[in-house]
C-alpha atoms as a printed R data frame, in Angstrom:
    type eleno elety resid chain resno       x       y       z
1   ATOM     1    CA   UNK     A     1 314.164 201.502 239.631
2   ATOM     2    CA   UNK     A     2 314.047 200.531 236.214
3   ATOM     3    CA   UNK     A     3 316.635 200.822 233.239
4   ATOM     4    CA   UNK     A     4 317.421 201.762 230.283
5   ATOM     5    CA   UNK     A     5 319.587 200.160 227.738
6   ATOM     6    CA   UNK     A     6 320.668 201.466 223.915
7   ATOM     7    CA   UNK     A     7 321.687 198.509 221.553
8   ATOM     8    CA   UNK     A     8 323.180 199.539 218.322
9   ATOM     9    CA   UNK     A     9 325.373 198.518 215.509
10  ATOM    10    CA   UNK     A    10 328.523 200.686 215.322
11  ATOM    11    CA   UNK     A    11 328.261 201.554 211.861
12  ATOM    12    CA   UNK     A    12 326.654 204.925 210.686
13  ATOM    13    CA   UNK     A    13 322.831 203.809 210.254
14  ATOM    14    CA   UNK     A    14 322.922 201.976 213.626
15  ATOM    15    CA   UNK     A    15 324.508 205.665 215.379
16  ATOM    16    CA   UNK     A    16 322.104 207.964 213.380
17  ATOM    17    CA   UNK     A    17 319.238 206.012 214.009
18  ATOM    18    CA   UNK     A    18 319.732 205.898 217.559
19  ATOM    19    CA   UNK     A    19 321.110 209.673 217.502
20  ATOM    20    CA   UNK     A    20 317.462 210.720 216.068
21  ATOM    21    CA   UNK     A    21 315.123 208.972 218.301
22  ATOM    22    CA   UNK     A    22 317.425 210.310 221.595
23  ATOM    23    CA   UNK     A    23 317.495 213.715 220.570
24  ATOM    24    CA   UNK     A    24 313.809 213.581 220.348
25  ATOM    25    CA   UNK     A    25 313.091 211.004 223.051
26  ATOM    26    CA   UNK     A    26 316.338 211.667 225.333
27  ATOM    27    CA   UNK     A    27 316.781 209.015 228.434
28  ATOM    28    CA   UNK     A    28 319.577 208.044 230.285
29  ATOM    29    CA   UNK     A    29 320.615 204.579 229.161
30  ATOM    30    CA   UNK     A    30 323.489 201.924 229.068
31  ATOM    31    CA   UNK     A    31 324.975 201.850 225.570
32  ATOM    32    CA   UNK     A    32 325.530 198.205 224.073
33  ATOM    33    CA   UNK     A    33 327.447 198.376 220.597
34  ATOM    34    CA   UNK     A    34 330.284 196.863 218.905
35  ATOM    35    CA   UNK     A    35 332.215 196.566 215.293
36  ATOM    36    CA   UNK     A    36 329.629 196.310 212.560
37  ATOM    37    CA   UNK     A    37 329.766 192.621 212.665
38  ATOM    38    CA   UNK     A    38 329.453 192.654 216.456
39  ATOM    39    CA   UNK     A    39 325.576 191.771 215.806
40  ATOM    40    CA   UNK     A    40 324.400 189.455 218.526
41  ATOM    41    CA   UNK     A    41 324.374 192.269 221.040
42  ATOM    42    CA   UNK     A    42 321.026 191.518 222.816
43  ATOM    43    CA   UNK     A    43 323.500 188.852 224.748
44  ATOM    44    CA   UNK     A    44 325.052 191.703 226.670
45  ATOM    45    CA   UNK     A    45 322.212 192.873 227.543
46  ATOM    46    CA   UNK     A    46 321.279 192.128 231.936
47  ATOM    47    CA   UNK     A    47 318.047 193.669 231.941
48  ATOM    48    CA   UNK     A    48 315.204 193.071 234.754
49  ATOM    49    CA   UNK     A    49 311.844 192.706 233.975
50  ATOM    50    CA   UNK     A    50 310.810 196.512 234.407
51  ATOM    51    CA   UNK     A    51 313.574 197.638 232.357
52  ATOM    52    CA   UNK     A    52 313.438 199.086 228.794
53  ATOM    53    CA   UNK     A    53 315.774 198.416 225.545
54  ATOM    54    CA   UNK     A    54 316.117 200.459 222.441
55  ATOM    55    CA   UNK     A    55 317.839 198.072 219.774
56  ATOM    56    CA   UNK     A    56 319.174 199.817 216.638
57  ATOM    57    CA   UNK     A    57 320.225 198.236 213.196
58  ATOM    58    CA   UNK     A    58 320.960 194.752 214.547
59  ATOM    59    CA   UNK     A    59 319.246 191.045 212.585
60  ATOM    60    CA   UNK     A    60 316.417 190.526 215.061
61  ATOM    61    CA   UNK     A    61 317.165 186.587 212.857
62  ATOM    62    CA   UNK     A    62 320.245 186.962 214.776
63  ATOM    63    CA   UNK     A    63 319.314 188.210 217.692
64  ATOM    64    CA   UNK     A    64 315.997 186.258 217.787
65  ATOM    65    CA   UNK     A    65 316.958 183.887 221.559
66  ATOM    66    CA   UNK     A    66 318.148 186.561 223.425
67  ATOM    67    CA   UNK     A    67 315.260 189.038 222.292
68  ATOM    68    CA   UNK     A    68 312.548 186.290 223.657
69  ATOM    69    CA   UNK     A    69 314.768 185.853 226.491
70  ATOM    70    CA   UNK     A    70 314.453 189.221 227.114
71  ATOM    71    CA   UNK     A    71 310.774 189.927 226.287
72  ATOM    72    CA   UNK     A    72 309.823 187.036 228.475
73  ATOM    73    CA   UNK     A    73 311.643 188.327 231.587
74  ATOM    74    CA   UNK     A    74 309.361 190.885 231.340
75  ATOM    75    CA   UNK     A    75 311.705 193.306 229.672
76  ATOM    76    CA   UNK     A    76 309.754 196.039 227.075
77  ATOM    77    CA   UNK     A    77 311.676 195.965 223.601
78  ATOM    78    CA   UNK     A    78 311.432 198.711 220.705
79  ATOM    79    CA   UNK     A    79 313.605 197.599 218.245
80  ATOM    80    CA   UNK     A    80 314.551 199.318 214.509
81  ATOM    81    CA   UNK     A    81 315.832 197.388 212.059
82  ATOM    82    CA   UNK     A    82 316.212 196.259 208.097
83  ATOM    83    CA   UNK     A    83 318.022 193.836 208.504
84  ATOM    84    CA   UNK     A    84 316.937 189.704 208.328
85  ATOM    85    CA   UNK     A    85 314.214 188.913 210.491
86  ATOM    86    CA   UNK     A    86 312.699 185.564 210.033
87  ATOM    87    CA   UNK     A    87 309.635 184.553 211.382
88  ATOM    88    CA   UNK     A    88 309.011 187.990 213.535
89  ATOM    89    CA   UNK     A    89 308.999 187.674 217.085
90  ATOM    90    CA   UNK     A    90 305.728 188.541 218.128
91  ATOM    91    CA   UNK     A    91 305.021 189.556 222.526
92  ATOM    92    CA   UNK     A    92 302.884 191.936 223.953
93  ATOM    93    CA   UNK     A    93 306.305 193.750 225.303
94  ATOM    94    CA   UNK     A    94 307.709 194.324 221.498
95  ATOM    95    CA   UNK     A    95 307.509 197.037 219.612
96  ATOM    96    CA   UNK     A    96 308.930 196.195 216.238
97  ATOM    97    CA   UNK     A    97 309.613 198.560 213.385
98  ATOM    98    CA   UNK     A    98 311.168 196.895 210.371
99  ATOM    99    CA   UNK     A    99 311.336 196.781 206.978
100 ATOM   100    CA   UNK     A   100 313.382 194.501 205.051
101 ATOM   101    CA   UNK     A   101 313.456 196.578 201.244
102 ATOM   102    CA   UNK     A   102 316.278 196.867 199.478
103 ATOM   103    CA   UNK     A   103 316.303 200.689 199.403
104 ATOM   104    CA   UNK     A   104 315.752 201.860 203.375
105 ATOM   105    CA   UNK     A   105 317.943 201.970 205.990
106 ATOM   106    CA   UNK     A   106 317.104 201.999 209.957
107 ATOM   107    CA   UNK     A   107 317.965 205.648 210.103
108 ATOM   108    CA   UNK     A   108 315.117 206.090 207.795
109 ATOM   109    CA   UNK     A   109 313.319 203.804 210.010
110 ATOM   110    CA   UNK     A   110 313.509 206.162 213.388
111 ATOM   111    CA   UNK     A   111 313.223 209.065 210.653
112 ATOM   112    CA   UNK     A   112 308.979 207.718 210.282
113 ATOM   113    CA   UNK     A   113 309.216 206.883 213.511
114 ATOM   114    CA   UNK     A   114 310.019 210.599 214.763
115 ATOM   115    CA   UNK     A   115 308.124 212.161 212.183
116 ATOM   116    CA   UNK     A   116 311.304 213.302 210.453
117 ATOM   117    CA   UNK     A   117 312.602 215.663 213.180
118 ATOM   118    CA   UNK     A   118 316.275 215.018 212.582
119 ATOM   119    CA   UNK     A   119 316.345 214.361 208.715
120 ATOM   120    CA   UNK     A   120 319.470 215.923 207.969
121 ATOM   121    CA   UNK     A   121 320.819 212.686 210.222
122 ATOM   122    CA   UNK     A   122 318.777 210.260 208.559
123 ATOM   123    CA   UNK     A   123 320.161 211.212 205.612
124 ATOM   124    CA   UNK     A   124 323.988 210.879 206.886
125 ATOM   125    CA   UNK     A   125 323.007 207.484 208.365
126 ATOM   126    CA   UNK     A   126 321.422 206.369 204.045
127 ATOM   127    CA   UNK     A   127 324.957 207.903 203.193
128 ATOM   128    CA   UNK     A   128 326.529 205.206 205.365
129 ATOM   129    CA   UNK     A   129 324.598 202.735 204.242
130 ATOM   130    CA   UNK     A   130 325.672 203.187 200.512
131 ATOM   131    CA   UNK     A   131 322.064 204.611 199.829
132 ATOM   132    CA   UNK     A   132 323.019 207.844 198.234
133 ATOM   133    CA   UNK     A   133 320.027 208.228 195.757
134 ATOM   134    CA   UNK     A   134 317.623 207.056 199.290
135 ATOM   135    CA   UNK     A   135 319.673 210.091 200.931
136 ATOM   136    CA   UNK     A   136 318.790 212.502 198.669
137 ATOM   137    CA   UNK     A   137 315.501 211.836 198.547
138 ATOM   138    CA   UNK     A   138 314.750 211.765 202.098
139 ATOM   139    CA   UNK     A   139 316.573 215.445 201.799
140 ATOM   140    CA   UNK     A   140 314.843 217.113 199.651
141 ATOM   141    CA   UNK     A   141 312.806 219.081 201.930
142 ATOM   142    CA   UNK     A   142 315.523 220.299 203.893
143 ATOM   143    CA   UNK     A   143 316.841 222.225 200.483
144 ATOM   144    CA   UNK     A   144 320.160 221.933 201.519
145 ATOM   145    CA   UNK     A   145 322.467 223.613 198.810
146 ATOM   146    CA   UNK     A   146 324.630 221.055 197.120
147 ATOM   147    CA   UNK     A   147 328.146 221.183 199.054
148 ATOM   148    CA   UNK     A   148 325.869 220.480 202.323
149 ATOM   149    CA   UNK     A   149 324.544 217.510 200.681
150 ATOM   150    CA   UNK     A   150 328.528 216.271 200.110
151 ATOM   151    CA   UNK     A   151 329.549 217.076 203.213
152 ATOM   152    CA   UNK     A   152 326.411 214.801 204.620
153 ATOM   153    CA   UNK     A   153 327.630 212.156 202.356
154 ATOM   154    CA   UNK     A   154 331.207 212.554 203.362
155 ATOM   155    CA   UNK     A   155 330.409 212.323 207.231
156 ATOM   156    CA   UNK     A   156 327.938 209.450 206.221
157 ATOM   157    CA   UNK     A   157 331.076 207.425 205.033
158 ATOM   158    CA   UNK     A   158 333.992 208.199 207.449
159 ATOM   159    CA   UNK     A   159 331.417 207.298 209.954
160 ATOM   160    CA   UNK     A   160 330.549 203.880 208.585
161 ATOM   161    CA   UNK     A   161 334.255 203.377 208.024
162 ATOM   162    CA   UNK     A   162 335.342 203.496 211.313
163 ATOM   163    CA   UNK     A   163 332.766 200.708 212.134
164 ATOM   164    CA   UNK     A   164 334.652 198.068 209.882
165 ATOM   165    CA   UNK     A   165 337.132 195.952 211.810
166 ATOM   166    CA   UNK     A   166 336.811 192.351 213.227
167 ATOM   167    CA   UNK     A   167 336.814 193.979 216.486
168 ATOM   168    CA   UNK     A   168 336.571 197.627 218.629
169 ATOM   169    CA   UNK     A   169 340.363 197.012 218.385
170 ATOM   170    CA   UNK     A   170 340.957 197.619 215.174
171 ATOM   171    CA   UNK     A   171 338.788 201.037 214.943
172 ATOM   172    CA   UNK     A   172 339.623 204.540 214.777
173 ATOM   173    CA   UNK     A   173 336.945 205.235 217.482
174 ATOM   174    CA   UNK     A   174 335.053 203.214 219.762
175 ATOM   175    CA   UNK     A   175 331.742 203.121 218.190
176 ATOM   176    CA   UNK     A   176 330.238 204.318 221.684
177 ATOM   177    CA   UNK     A   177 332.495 207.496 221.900
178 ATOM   178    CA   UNK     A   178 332.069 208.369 218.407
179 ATOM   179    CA   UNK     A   179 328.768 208.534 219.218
180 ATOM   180    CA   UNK     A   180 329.221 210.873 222.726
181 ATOM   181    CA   UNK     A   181 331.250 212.924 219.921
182 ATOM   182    CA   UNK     A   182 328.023 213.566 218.016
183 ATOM   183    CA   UNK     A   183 325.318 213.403 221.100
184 ATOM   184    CA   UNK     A   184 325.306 217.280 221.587
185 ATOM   185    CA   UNK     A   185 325.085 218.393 217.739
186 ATOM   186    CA   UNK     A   186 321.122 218.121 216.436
187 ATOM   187    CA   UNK     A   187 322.559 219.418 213.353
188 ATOM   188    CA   UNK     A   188 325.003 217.433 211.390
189 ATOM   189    CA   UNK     A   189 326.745 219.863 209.250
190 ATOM   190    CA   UNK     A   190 327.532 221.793 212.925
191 ATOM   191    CA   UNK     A   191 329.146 218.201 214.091
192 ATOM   192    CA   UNK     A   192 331.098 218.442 210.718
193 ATOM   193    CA   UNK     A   193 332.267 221.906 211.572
194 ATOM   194    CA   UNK     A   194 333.635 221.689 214.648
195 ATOM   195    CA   UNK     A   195 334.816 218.356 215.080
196 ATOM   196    CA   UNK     A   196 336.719 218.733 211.875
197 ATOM   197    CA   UNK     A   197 339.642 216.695 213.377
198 ATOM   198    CA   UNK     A   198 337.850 213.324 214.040
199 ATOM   199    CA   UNK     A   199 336.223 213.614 210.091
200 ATOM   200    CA   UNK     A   200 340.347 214.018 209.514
201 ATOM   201    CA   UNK     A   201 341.628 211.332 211.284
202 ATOM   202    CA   UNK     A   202 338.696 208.502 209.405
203 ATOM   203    CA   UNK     A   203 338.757 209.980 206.114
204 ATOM   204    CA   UNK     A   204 342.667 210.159 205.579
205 ATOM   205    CA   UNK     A   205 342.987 206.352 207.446
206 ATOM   206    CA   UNK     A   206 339.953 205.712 204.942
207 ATOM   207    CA   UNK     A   207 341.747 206.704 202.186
208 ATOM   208    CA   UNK     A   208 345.322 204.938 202.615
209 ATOM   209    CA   UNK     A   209 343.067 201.185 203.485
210 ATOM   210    CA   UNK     A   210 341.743 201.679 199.975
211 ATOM   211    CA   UNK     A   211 344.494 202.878 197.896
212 ATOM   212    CA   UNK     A   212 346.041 199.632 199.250
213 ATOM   213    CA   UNK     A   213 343.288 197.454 198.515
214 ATOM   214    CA   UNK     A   214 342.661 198.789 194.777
215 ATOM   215    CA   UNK     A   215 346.055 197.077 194.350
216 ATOM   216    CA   UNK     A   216 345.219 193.304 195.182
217 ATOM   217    CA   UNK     A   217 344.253 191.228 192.039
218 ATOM   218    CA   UNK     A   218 340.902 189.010 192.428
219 ATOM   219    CA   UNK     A   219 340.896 185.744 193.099
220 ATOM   220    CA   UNK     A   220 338.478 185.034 190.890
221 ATOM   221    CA   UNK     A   221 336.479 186.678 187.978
222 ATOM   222    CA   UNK     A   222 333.660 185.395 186.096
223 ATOM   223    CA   UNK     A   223 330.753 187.643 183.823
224 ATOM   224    CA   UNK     A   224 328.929 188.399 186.839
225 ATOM   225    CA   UNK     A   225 330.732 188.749 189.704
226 ATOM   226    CA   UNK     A   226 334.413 188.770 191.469
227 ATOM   227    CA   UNK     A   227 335.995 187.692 194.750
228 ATOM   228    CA   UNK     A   228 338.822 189.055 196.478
229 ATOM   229    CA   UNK     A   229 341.419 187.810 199.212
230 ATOM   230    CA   UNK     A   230 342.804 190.451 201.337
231 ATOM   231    CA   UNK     A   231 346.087 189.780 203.022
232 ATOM   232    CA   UNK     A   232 346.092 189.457 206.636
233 ATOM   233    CA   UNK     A   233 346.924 192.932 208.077
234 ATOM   234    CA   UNK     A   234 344.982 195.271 210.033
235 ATOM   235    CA   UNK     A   235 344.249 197.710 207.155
236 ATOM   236    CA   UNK     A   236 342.729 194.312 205.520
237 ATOM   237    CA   UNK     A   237 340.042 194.206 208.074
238 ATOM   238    CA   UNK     A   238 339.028 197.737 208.721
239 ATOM   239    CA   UNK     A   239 338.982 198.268 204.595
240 ATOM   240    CA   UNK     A   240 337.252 195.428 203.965
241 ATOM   241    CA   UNK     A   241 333.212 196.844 203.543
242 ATOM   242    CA   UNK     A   242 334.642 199.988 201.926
243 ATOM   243    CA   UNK     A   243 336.113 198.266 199.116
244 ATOM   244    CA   UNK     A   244 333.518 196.120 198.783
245 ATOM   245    CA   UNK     A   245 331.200 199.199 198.497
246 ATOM   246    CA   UNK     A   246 333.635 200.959 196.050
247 ATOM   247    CA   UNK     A   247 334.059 197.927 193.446
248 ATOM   248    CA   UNK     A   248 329.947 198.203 193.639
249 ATOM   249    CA   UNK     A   249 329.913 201.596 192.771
250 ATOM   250    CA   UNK     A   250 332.886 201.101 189.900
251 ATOM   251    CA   UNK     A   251 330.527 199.151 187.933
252 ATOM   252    CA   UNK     A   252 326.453 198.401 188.937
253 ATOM   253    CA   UNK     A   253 326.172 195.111 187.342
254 ATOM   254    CA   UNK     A   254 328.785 193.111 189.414
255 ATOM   255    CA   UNK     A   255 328.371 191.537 192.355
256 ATOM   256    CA   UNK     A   256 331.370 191.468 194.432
257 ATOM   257    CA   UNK     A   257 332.747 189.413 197.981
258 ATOM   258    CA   UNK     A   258 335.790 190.753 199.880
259 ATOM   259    CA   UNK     A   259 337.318 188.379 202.073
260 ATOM   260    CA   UNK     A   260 340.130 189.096 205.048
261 ATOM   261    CA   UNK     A   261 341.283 186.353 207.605
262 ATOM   262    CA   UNK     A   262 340.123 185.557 210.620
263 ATOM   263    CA   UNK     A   263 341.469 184.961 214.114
264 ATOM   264    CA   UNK     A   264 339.759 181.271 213.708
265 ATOM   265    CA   UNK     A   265 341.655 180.208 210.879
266 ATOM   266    CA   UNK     A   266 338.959 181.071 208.746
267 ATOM   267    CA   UNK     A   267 337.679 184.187 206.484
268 ATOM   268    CA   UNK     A   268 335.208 187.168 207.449
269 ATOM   269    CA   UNK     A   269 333.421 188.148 204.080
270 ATOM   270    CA   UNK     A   270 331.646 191.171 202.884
271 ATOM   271    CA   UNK     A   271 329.402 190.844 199.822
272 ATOM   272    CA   UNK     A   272 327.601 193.084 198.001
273 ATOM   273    CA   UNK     A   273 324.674 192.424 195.249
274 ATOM   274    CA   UNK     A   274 324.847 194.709 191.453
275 ATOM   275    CA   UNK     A   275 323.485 197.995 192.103
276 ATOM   276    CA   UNK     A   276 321.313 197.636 188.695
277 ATOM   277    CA   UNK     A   277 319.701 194.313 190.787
278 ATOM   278    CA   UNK     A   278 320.044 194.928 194.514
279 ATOM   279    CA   UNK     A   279 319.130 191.437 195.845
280 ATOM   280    CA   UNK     A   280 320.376 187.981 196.571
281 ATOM   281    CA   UNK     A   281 323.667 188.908 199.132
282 ATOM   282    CA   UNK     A   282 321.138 188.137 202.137
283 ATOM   283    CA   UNK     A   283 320.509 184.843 200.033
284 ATOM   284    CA   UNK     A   284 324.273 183.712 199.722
285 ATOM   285    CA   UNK     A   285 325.348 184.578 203.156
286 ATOM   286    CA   UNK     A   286 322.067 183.072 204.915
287 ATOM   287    CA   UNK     A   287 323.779 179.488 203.568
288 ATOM   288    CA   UNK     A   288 326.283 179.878 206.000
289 ATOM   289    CA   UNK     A   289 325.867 179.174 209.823
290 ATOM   290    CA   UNK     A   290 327.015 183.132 210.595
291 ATOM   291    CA   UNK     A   291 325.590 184.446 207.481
292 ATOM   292    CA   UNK     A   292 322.973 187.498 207.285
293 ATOM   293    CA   UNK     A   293 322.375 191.369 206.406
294 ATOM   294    CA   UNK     A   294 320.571 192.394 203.461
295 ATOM   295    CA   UNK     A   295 319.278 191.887 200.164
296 ATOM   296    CA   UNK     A   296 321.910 194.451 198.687
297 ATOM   297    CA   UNK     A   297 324.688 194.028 201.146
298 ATOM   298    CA   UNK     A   298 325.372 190.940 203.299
299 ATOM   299    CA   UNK     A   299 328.255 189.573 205.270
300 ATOM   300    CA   UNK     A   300 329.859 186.343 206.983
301 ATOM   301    CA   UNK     A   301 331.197 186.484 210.223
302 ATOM   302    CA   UNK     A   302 332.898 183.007 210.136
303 ATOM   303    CA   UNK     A   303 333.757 181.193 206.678
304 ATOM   304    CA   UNK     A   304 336.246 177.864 207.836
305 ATOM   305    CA   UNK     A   305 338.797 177.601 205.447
306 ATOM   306    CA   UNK     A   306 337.188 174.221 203.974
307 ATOM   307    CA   UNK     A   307 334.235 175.964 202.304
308 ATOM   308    CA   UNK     A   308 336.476 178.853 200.614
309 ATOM   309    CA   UNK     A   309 335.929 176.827 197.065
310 ATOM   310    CA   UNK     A   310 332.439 176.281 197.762
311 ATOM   311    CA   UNK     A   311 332.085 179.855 198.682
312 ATOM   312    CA   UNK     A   312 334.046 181.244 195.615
């Protein structure tokens, strides 16, 4: 009998994309995820040659061995993503749907791809992704009345936060059961409603990582651009996309890099392009052997302590 298997980033866009396509294609699958970083996920994956895998909001650049591993066993792949691809896989078992512009999301991926049946979660996963205007716009037709449209945005975030973290340890949630949380709700605002405590729990944790970061001094400034050094501490880790996303939002011509330690004696870095020019983070991090993400936001999973000058 064959299988099914679910592959997805932890963060909001990789859980609302796959949310969307299962509530309007629902199977019974294996579910594969990890911390936002946890991107080579297509490892994990023991599928037999009649079996079939979703993958969500994961670098197919990343991912690209274990995907023609995979599609050469015999496996059929349907993967979403905007993430770096490279040269594109290309197999009669792949389905690919990508799309590597600046200003989509995969969520808005499976969103075309389900003929927007489940918008109101597309726009939640854009709101993750720190795509408000994209979120918006993709809303429009639902008419939702202005404090809806927050609260999207609010769930949007707290979800995404409680994706950042080195590892599953350091979450709020398991990726995984926050997403069991919101399996039963096709309407996000309903999810909002009566699940009011989880929302709690990730925005109040949310909110004491970042009053704590807004306190650290850069370690370096120049006209376009700044880098910080976290200390090492737990909060450190799980805060450190958030406050890279909130110095973008502070001011749209800076590019920013957040760094926290490591448990290799290095530094894990998120960096984000200006807002007023969303490219080039895909560019910087792509230099560096676990570099990758986007044009507009970007990340390092490994930087060795001997290339922290280079870097900064």
């Amino acid at each position: 009998m064959s299988a099914n298997f679910d592959v997805f980033n932890g963060d909001a866009d990789g859980i609302c994309a796959l949310h969307q396509l299962r509530l309007t294609y629902p199977v019974s699958a294996t579910l594969i995820t990890g911390a936002k970083r946890d991107i080579k996920l297509l490892e994990q994956v023991e599928a037999r040659a009649s079996d079939s895998i979703s993958v969500f909001d994961i670098s197919m650049g990343q991912n690209k061995d274990a995907l023609l591993y995979l599609l050469n066993l015999g496996a059929k792949v349907t993967y979403f993503d905007h993430h770096f691809v490279g040269t594109l896989a290309r197999h009669p078992n792949l389905t690919a749907v990508t799309d590597t512009a600046p200003d989509t999301c995969t969520s808005v991926l499976v969103d075309r791809y389900v003929g927007g049946q489940h918008r109101a979660w597309a726009a939640v996963g854009a709101f993750g992704d720190n795509l408000d205007g994209l979120a918006r716009r993709i809303a429009e037709p639902l008419k939702l009345k202005p404090d809806s449209l927050e609260r999207l945005q609010d769930l949007g975030r707290c979800m995404n936060y409680n994706a950042y973290g080195d590892s599953v340890d350091d979450l709020f949630f398991h990726p995984a059961q926050l997403y069991g949380m919101i399996k039963p709700y096709a309407d996000p605002l309903r999810f909002a409603e009566r699940e009011a405590h989880v929302l709690d729990k990730l925005r109040e944790g949310r909110a004491d990582d970042l009053s704590r970061a807004r306190e650290t001094v850069a370690r370096v400034v120049t006209g376009y651009g700044a880098v910080y050094v976290l200390p090492d501490a737990p909060w450190s880790r799980r805060v450190r996309g958030e406050f890279a996303n909130y110095l973008t939002r502070a001011d749209e011509h800076r590019a920013n890099a957040v760094l926290t330690h490591n448990a290799h004696s290095g530094y894990t870095v998120s960096v984000r392009a200006p807002l007023s020019k969303p490219k080039g983070a895909d560019e910087i991090c792509c230099g560096f052997e676990t570099g990758g993400g986007r044009p507009m936001a970007a990340g390092i999973n490994h930087l060795p302590e001997s290339r922290l000058e280079e870097f900064s």
